[in-house]
PDB file of C-alpha atoms in Angstrom:
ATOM      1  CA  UNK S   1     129.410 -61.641  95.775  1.00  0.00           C
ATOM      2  CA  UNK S   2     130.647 -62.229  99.433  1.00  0.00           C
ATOM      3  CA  UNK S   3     130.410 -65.582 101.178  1.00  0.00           C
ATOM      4  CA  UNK S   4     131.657 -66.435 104.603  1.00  0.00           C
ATOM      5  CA  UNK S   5     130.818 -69.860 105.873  1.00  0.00           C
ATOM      6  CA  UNK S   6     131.549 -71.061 109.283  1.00  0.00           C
ATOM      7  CA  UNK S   7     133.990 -68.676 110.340  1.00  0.00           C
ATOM      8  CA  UNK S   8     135.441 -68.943 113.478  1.00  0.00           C
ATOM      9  CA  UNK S   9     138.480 -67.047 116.126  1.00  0.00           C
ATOM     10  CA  UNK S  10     140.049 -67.861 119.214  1.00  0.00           C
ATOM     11  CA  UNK S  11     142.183 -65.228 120.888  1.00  0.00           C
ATOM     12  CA  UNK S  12     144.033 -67.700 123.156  1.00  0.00           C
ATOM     13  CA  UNK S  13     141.337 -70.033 124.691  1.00  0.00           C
ATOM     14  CA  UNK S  14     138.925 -67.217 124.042  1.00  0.00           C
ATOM     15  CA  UNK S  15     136.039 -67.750 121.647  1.00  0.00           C
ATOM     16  CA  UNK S  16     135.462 -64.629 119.940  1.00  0.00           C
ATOM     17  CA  UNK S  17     133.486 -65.527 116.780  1.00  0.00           C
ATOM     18  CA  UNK S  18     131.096 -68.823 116.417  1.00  0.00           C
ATOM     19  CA  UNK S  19     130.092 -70.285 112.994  1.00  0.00           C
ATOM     20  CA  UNK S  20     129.525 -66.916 111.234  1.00  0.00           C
ATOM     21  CA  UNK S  21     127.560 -67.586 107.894  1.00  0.00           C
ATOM     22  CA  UNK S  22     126.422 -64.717 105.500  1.00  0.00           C
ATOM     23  CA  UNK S  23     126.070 -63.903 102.110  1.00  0.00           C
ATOM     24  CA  UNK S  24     126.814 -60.795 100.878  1.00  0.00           C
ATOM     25  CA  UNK S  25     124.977 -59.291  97.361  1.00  0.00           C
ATOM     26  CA  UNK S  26     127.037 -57.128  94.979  1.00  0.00           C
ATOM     27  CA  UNK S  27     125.260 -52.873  95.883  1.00  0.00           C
ATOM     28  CA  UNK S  28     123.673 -54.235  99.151  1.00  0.00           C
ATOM     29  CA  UNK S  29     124.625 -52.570 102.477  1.00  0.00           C
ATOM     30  CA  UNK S  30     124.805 -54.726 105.208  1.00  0.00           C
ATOM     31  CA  UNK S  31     125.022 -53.070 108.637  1.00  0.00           C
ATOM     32  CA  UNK S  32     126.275 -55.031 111.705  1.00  0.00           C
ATOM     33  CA  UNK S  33     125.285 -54.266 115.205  1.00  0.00           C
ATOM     34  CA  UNK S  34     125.354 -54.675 118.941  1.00  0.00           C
ATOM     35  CA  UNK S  35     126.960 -54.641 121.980  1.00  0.00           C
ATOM     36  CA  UNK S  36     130.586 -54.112 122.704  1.00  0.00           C
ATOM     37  CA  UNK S  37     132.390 -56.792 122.756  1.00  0.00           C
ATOM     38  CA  UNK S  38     130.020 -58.390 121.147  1.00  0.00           C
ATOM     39  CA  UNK S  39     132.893 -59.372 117.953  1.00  0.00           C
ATOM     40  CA  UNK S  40     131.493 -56.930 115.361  1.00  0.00           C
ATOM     41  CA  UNK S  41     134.812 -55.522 114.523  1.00  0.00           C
ATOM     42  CA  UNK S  42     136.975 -58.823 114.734  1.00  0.00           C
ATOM     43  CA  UNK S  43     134.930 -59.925 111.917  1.00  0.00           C
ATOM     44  CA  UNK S  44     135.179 -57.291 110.139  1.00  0.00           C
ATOM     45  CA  UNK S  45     138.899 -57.285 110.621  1.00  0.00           C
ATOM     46  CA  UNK S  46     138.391 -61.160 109.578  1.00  0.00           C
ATOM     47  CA  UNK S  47     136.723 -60.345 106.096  1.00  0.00           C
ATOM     48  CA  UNK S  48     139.100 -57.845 105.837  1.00  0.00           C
ATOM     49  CA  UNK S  49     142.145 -60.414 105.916  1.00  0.00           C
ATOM     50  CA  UNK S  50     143.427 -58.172 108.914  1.00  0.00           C
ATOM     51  CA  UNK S  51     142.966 -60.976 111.111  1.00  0.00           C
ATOM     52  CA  UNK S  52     143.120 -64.531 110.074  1.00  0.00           C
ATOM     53  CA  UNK S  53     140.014 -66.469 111.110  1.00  0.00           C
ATOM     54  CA  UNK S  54     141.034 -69.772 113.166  1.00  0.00           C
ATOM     55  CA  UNK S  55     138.260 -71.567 111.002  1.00  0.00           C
ATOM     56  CA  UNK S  56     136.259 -70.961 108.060  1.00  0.00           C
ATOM     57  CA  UNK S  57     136.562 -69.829 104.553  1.00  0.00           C
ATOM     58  CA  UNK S  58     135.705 -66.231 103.104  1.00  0.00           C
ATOM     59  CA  UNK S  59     134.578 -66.250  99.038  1.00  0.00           C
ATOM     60  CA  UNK S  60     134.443 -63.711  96.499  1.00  0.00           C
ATOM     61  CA  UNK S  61     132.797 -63.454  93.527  1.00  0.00           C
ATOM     62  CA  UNK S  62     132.830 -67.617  94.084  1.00  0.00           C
ATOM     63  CA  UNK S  63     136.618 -67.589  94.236  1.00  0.00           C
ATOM     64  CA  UNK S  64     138.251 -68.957  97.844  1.00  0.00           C
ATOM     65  CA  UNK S  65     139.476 -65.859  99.123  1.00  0.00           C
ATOM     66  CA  UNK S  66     140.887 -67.503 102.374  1.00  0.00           C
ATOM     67  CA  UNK S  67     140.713 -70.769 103.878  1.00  0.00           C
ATOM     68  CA  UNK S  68     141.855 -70.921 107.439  1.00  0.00           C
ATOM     69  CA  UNK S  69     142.602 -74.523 107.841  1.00  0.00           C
ATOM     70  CA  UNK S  70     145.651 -73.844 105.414  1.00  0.00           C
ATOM     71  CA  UNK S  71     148.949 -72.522 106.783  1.00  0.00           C
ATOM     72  CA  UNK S  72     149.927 -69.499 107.562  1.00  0.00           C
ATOM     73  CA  UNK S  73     152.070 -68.855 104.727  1.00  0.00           C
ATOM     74  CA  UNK S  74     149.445 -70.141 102.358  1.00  0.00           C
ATOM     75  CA  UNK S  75     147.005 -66.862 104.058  1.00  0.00           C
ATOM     76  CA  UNK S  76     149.590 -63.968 103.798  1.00  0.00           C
ATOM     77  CA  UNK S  77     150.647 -65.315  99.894  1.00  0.00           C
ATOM     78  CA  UNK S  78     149.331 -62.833  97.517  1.00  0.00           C
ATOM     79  CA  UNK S  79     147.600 -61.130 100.464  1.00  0.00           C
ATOM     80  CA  UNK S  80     148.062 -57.403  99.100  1.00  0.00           C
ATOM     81  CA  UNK S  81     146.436 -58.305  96.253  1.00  0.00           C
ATOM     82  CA  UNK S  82     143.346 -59.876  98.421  1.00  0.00           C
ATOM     83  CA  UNK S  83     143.292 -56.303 100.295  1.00  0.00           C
ATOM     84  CA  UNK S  84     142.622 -54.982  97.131  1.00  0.00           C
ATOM     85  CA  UNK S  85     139.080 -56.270  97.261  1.00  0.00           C
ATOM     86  CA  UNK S  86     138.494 -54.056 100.302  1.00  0.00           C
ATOM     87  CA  UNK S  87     138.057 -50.720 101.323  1.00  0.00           C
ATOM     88  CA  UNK S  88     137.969 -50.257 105.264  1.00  0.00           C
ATOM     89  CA  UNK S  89     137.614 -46.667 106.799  1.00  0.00           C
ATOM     90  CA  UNK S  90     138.589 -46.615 110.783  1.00  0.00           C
ATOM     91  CA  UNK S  91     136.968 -45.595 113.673  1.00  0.00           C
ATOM     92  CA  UNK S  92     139.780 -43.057 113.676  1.00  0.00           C
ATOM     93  CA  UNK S  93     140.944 -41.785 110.934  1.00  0.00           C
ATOM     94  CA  UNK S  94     144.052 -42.994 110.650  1.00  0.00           C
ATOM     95  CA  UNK S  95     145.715 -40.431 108.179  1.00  0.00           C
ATOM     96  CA  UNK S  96     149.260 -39.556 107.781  1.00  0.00           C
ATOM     97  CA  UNK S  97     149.669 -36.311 109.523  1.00  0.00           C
ATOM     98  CA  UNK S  98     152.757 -35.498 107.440  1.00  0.00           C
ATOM     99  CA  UNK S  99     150.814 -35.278 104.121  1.00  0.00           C
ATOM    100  CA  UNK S 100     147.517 -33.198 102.794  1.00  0.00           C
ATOM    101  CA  UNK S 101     144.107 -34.725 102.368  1.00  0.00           C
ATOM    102  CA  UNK S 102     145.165 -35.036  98.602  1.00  0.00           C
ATOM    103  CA  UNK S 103     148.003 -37.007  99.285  1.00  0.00           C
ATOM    104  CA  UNK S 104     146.741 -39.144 101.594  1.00  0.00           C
ATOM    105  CA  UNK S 105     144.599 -40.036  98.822  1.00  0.00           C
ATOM    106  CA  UNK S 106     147.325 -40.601  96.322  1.00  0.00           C
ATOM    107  CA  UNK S 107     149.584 -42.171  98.550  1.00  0.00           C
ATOM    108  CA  UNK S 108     148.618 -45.959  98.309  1.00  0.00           C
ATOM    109  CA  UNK S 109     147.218 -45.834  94.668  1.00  0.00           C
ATOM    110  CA  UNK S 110     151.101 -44.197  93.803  1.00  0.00           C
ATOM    111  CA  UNK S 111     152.580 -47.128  95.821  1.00  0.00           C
ATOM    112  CA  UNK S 112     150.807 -49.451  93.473  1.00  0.00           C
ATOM    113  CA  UNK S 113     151.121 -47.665  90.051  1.00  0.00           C
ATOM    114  CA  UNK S 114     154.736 -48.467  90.652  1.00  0.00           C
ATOM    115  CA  UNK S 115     154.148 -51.814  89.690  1.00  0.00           C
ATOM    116  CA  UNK S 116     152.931 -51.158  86.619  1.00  0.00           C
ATOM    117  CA  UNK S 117     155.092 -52.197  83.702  1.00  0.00           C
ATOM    118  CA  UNK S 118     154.442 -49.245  82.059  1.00  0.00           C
ATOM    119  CA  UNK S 119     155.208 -47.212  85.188  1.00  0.00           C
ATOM    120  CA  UNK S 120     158.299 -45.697  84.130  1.00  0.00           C
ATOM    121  CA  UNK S 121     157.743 -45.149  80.480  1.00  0.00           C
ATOM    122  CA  UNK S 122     154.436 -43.069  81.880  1.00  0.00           C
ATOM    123  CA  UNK S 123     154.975 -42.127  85.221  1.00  0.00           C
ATOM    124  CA  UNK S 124     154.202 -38.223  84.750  1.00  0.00           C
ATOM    125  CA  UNK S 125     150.976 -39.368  82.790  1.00  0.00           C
ATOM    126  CA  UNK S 126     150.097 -42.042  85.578  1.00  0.00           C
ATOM    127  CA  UNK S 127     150.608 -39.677  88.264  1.00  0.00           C
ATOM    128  CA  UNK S 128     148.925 -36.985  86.899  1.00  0.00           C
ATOM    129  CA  UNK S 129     145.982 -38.974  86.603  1.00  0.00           C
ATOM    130  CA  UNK S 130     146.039 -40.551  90.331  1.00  0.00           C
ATOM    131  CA  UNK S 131     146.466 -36.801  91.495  1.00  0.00           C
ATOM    132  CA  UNK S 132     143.057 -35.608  89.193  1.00  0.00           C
ATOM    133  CA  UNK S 133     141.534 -38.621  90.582  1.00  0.00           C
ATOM    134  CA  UNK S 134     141.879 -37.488  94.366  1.00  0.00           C
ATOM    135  CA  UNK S 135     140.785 -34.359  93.920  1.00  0.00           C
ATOM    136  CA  UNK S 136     137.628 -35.470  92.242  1.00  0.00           C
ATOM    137  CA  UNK S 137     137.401 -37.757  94.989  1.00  0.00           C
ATOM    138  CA  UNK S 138     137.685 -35.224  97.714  1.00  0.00           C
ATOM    139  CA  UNK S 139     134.960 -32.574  95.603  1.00  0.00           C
ATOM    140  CA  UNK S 140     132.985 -35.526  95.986  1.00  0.00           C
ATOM    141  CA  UNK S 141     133.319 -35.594  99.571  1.00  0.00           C
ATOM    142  CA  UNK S 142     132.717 -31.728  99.790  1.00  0.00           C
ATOM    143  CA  UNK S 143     136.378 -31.157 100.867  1.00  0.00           C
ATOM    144  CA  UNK S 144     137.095 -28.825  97.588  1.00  0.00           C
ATOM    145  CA  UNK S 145     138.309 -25.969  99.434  1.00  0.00           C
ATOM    146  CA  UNK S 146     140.618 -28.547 101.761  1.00  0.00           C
ATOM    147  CA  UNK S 147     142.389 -30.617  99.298  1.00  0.00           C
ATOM    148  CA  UNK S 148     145.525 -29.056 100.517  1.00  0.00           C
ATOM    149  CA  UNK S 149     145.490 -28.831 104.307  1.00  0.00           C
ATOM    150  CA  UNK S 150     146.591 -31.071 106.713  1.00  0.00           C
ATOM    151  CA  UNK S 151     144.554 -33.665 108.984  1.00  0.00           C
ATOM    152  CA  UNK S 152     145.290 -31.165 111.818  1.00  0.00           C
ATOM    153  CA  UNK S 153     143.269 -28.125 110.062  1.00  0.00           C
ATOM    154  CA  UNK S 154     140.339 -30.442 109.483  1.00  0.00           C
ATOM    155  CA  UNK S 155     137.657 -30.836 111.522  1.00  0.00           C
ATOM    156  CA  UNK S 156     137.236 -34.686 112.895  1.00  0.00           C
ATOM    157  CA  UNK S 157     134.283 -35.443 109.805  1.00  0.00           C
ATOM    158  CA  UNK S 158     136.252 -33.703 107.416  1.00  0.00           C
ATOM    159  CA  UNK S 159     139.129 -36.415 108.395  1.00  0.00           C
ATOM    160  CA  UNK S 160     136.509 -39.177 108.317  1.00  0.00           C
ATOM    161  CA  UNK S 161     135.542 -38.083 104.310  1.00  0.00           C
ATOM    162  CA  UNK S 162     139.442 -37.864 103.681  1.00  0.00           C
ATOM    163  CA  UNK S 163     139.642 -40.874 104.888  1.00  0.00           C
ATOM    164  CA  UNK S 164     136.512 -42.436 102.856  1.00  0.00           C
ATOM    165  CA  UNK S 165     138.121 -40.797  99.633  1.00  0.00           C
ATOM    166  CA  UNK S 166     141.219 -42.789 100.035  1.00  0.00           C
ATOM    167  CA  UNK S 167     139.501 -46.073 100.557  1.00  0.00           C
ATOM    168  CA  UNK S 168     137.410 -45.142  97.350  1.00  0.00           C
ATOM    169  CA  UNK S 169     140.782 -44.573  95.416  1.00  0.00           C
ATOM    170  CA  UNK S 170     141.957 -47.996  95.588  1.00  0.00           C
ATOM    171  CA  UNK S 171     138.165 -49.145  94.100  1.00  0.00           C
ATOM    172  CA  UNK S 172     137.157 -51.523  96.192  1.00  0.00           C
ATOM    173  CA  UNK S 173     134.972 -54.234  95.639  1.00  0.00           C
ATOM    174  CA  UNK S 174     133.537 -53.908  98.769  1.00  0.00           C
ATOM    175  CA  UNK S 175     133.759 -50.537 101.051  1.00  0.00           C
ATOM    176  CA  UNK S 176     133.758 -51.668 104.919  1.00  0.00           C
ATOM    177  CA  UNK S 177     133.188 -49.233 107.562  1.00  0.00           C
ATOM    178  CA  UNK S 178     134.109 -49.846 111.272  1.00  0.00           C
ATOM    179  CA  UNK S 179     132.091 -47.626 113.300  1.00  0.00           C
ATOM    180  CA  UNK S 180     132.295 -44.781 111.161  1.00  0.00           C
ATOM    181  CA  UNK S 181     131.480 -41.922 113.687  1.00  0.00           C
ATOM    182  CA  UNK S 182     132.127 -43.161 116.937  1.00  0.00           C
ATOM    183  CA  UNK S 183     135.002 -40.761 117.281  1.00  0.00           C
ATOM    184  CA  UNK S 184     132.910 -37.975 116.142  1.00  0.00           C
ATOM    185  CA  UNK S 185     130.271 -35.401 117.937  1.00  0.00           C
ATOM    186  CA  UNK S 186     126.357 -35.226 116.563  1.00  0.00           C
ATOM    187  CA  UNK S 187     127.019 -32.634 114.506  1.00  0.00           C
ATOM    188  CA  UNK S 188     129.959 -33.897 112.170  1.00  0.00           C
ATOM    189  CA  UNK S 189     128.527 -37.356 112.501  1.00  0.00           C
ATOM    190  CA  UNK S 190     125.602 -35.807 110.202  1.00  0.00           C
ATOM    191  CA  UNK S 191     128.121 -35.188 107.641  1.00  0.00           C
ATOM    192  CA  UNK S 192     129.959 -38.476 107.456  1.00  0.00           C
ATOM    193  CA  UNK S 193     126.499 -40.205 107.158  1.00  0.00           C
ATOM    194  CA  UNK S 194     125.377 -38.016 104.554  1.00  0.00           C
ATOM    195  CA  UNK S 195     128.319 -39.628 102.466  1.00  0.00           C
ATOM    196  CA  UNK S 196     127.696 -42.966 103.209  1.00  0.00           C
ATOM    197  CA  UNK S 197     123.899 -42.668 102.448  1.00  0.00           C
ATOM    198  CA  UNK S 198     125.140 -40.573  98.986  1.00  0.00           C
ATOM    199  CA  UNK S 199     127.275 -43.894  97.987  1.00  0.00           C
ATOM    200  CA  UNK S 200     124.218 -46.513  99.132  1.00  0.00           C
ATOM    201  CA  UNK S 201     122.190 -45.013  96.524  1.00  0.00           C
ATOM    202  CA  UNK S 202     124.973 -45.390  94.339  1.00  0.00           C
ATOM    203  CA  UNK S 203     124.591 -49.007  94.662  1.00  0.00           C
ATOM    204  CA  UNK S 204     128.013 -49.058  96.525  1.00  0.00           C
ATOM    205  CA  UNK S 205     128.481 -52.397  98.648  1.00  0.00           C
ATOM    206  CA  UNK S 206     129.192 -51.928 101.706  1.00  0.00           C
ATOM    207  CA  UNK S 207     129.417 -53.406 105.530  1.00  0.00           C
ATOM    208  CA  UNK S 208     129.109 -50.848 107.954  1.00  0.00           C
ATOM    209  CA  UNK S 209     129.212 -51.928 112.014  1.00  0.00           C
ATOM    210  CA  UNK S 210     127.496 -48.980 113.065  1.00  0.00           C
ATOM    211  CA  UNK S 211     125.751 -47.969 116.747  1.00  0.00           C
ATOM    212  CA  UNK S 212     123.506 -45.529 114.733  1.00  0.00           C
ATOM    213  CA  UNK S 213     120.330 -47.651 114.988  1.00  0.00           C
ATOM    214  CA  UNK S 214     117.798 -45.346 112.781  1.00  0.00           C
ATOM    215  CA  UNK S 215     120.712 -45.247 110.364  1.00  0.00           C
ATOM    216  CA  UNK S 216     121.521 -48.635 109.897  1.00  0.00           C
ATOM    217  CA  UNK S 217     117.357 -49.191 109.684  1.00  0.00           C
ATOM    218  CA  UNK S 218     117.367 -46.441 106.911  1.00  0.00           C
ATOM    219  CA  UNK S 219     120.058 -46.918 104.792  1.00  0.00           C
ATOM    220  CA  UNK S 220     121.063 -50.801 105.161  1.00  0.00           C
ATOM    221  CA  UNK S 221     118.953 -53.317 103.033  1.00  0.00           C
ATOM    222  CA  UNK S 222     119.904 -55.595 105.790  1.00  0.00           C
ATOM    223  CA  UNK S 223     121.156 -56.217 109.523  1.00  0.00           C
ATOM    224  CA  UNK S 224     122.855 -58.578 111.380  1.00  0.00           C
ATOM    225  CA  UNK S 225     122.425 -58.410 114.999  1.00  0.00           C
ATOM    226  CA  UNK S 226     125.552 -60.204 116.982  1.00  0.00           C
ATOM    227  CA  UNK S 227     126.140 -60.830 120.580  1.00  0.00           C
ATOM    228  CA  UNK S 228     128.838 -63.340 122.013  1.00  0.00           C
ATOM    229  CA  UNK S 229     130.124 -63.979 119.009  1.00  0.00           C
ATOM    230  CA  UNK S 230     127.077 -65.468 117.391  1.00  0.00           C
ATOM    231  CA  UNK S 231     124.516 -64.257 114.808  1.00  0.00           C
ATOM    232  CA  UNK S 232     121.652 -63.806 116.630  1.00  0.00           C
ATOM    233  CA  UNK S 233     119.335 -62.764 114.202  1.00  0.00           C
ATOM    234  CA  UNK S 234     119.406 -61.598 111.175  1.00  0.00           C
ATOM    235  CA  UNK S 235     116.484 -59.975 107.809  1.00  0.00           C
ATOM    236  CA  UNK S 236     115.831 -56.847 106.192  1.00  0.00           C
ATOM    237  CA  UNK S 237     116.576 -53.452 108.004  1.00  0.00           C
ATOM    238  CA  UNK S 238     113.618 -52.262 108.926  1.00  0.00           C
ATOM    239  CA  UNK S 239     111.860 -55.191 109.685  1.00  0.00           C
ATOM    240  CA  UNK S 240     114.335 -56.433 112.078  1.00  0.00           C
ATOM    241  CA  UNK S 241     114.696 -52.761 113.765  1.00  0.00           C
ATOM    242  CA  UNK S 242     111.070 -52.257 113.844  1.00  0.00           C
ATOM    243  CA  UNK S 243     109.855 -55.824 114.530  1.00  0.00           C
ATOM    244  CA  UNK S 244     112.662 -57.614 116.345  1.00  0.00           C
ATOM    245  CA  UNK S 245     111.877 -61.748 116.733  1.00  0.00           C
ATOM    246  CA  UNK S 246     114.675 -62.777 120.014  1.00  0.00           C
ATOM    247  CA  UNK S 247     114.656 -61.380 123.388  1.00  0.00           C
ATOM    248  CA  UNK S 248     118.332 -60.759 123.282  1.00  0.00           C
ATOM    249  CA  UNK S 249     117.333 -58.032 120.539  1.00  0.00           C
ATOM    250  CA  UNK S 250     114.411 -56.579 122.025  1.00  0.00           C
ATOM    251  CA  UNK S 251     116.576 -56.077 125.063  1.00  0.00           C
ATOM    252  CA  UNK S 252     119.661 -54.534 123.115  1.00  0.00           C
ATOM    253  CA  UNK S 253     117.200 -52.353 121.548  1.00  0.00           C
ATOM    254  CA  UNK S 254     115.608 -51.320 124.798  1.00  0.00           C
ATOM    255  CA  UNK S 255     119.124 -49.541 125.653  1.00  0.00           C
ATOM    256  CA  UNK S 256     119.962 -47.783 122.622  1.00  0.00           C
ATOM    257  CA  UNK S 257     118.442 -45.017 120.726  1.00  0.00           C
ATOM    258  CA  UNK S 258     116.226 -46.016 117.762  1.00  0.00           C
TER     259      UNK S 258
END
């Protein structure tokens, strides 16, 4: 489903991803882990065509998504339409404080609808349906009785499920999550991983970069394990947590909780 071959980024003269290769399966969740600074969220922010990759080339479903040894121009054409592909929930939220958790959900699927052709013909119809959609979106996040309020009468996970919801609006081929509940005590982080287990066994695919160890070994089918830049290793979940084959992540898991 997702292919990214050789995929490299400089920040200046800095290296910050070397030859990243993976492969991707449509309702597999990949979780990627380690350090900080390790380059877990630049590529992230690379497959997400939030960053453009200095080499390398990023498929989907077999079609050359991006190609970084073409210019510029050629990697922002059409590049709202490549977004489309992806859902990415922040570390932070990032909701418009200005509008309720059901708009917030609307907002970028309206912004789209009016491009329709048949937008203006049917725009009560369309946006009646976008609205029903949120709200089933947000009673599937639990957030029934907050589908009105604003981010600043919800509690930092119920932000974090708004927030999922209107990544899951857009339908994404692919939902990415970039460290999830980092901003987030132990007790709300419970419920934002309770969602994200609830759409694994929906077969959703998804790349999470996570520093929840026992939940990345419980819910991801696989792992990759980065540091400098590089893949250092990479299997199945469990089997990498639980039986780890390079120093660098036997010592990475020596610091962290498991």
């Amino acid at each position: 489903m997702l292919r990214v071959e050789n995929v490299e980024k400089y920040f200046g003269r800095t290296k910050v991803l070397e030859d990243i290769s993976f492969e991707l399966k449509q309702g597999e969740v990949l979780a990627i882990i380690g350090s900080s600074g390790s380059g877990k969220t630049t590529l992230l922010r690379c497959i997400n065509l939030l960053e453009q990759p200095t080499k390398g080339k990023i498929y989907i479903y077999d079609e050359l998504l991006l190609d970084a040894e073409l210019p510029k121009a050629k990697f922002d054409k059409d590049i709202r339409k490549k977004h489309l592909h992806f859902g990415l929930v922040f570390q932070n939220f990032n909701l418009f404080p200005q509008y309720t958790a059901k708009k917030n959900v609307m907002l970028a699927v309206e912004l789209l609808a009016k491009e329709r052709p048949d937008y203006k013909a049917n725009k009560d119809k369309i946006l009646k349906e976008i609205e029903e959609e949120a709200e089933q979106l947000l009673i599937k996040m639990n957030l029934q009785d907050r589908i009105d309020h604003y981010p600043h009468q919800l509690s930092g996970g119920q932000q974090q499920r708004v927030a999922i919801a209107r990544a899951l609006a857009l339908h994404p081929d692919i939902l990415c999550f970039d460290e999830p509940t980092s901003a987030l005590d132990p007790e709300l982080t419970g419920e934002v991983l309770k969602v994200i287990r609830d759409l694994a066994d929906e077969n959703m695919t998804m790349i999470i970069v996570t520093h929840e160890m026992s939940f990345a070994r419980d819910v991801a089918d696989r792992i990759i394990f980065m540091d400098e830049g590089r893949i250092i290793e990479e299997g199945p979940a469990k089997k990498l947590i639980n039986n780890p084959q390079t120093d660098r992540l036997k010592d990475f898991l020596t610091r962290v909780e498991v």
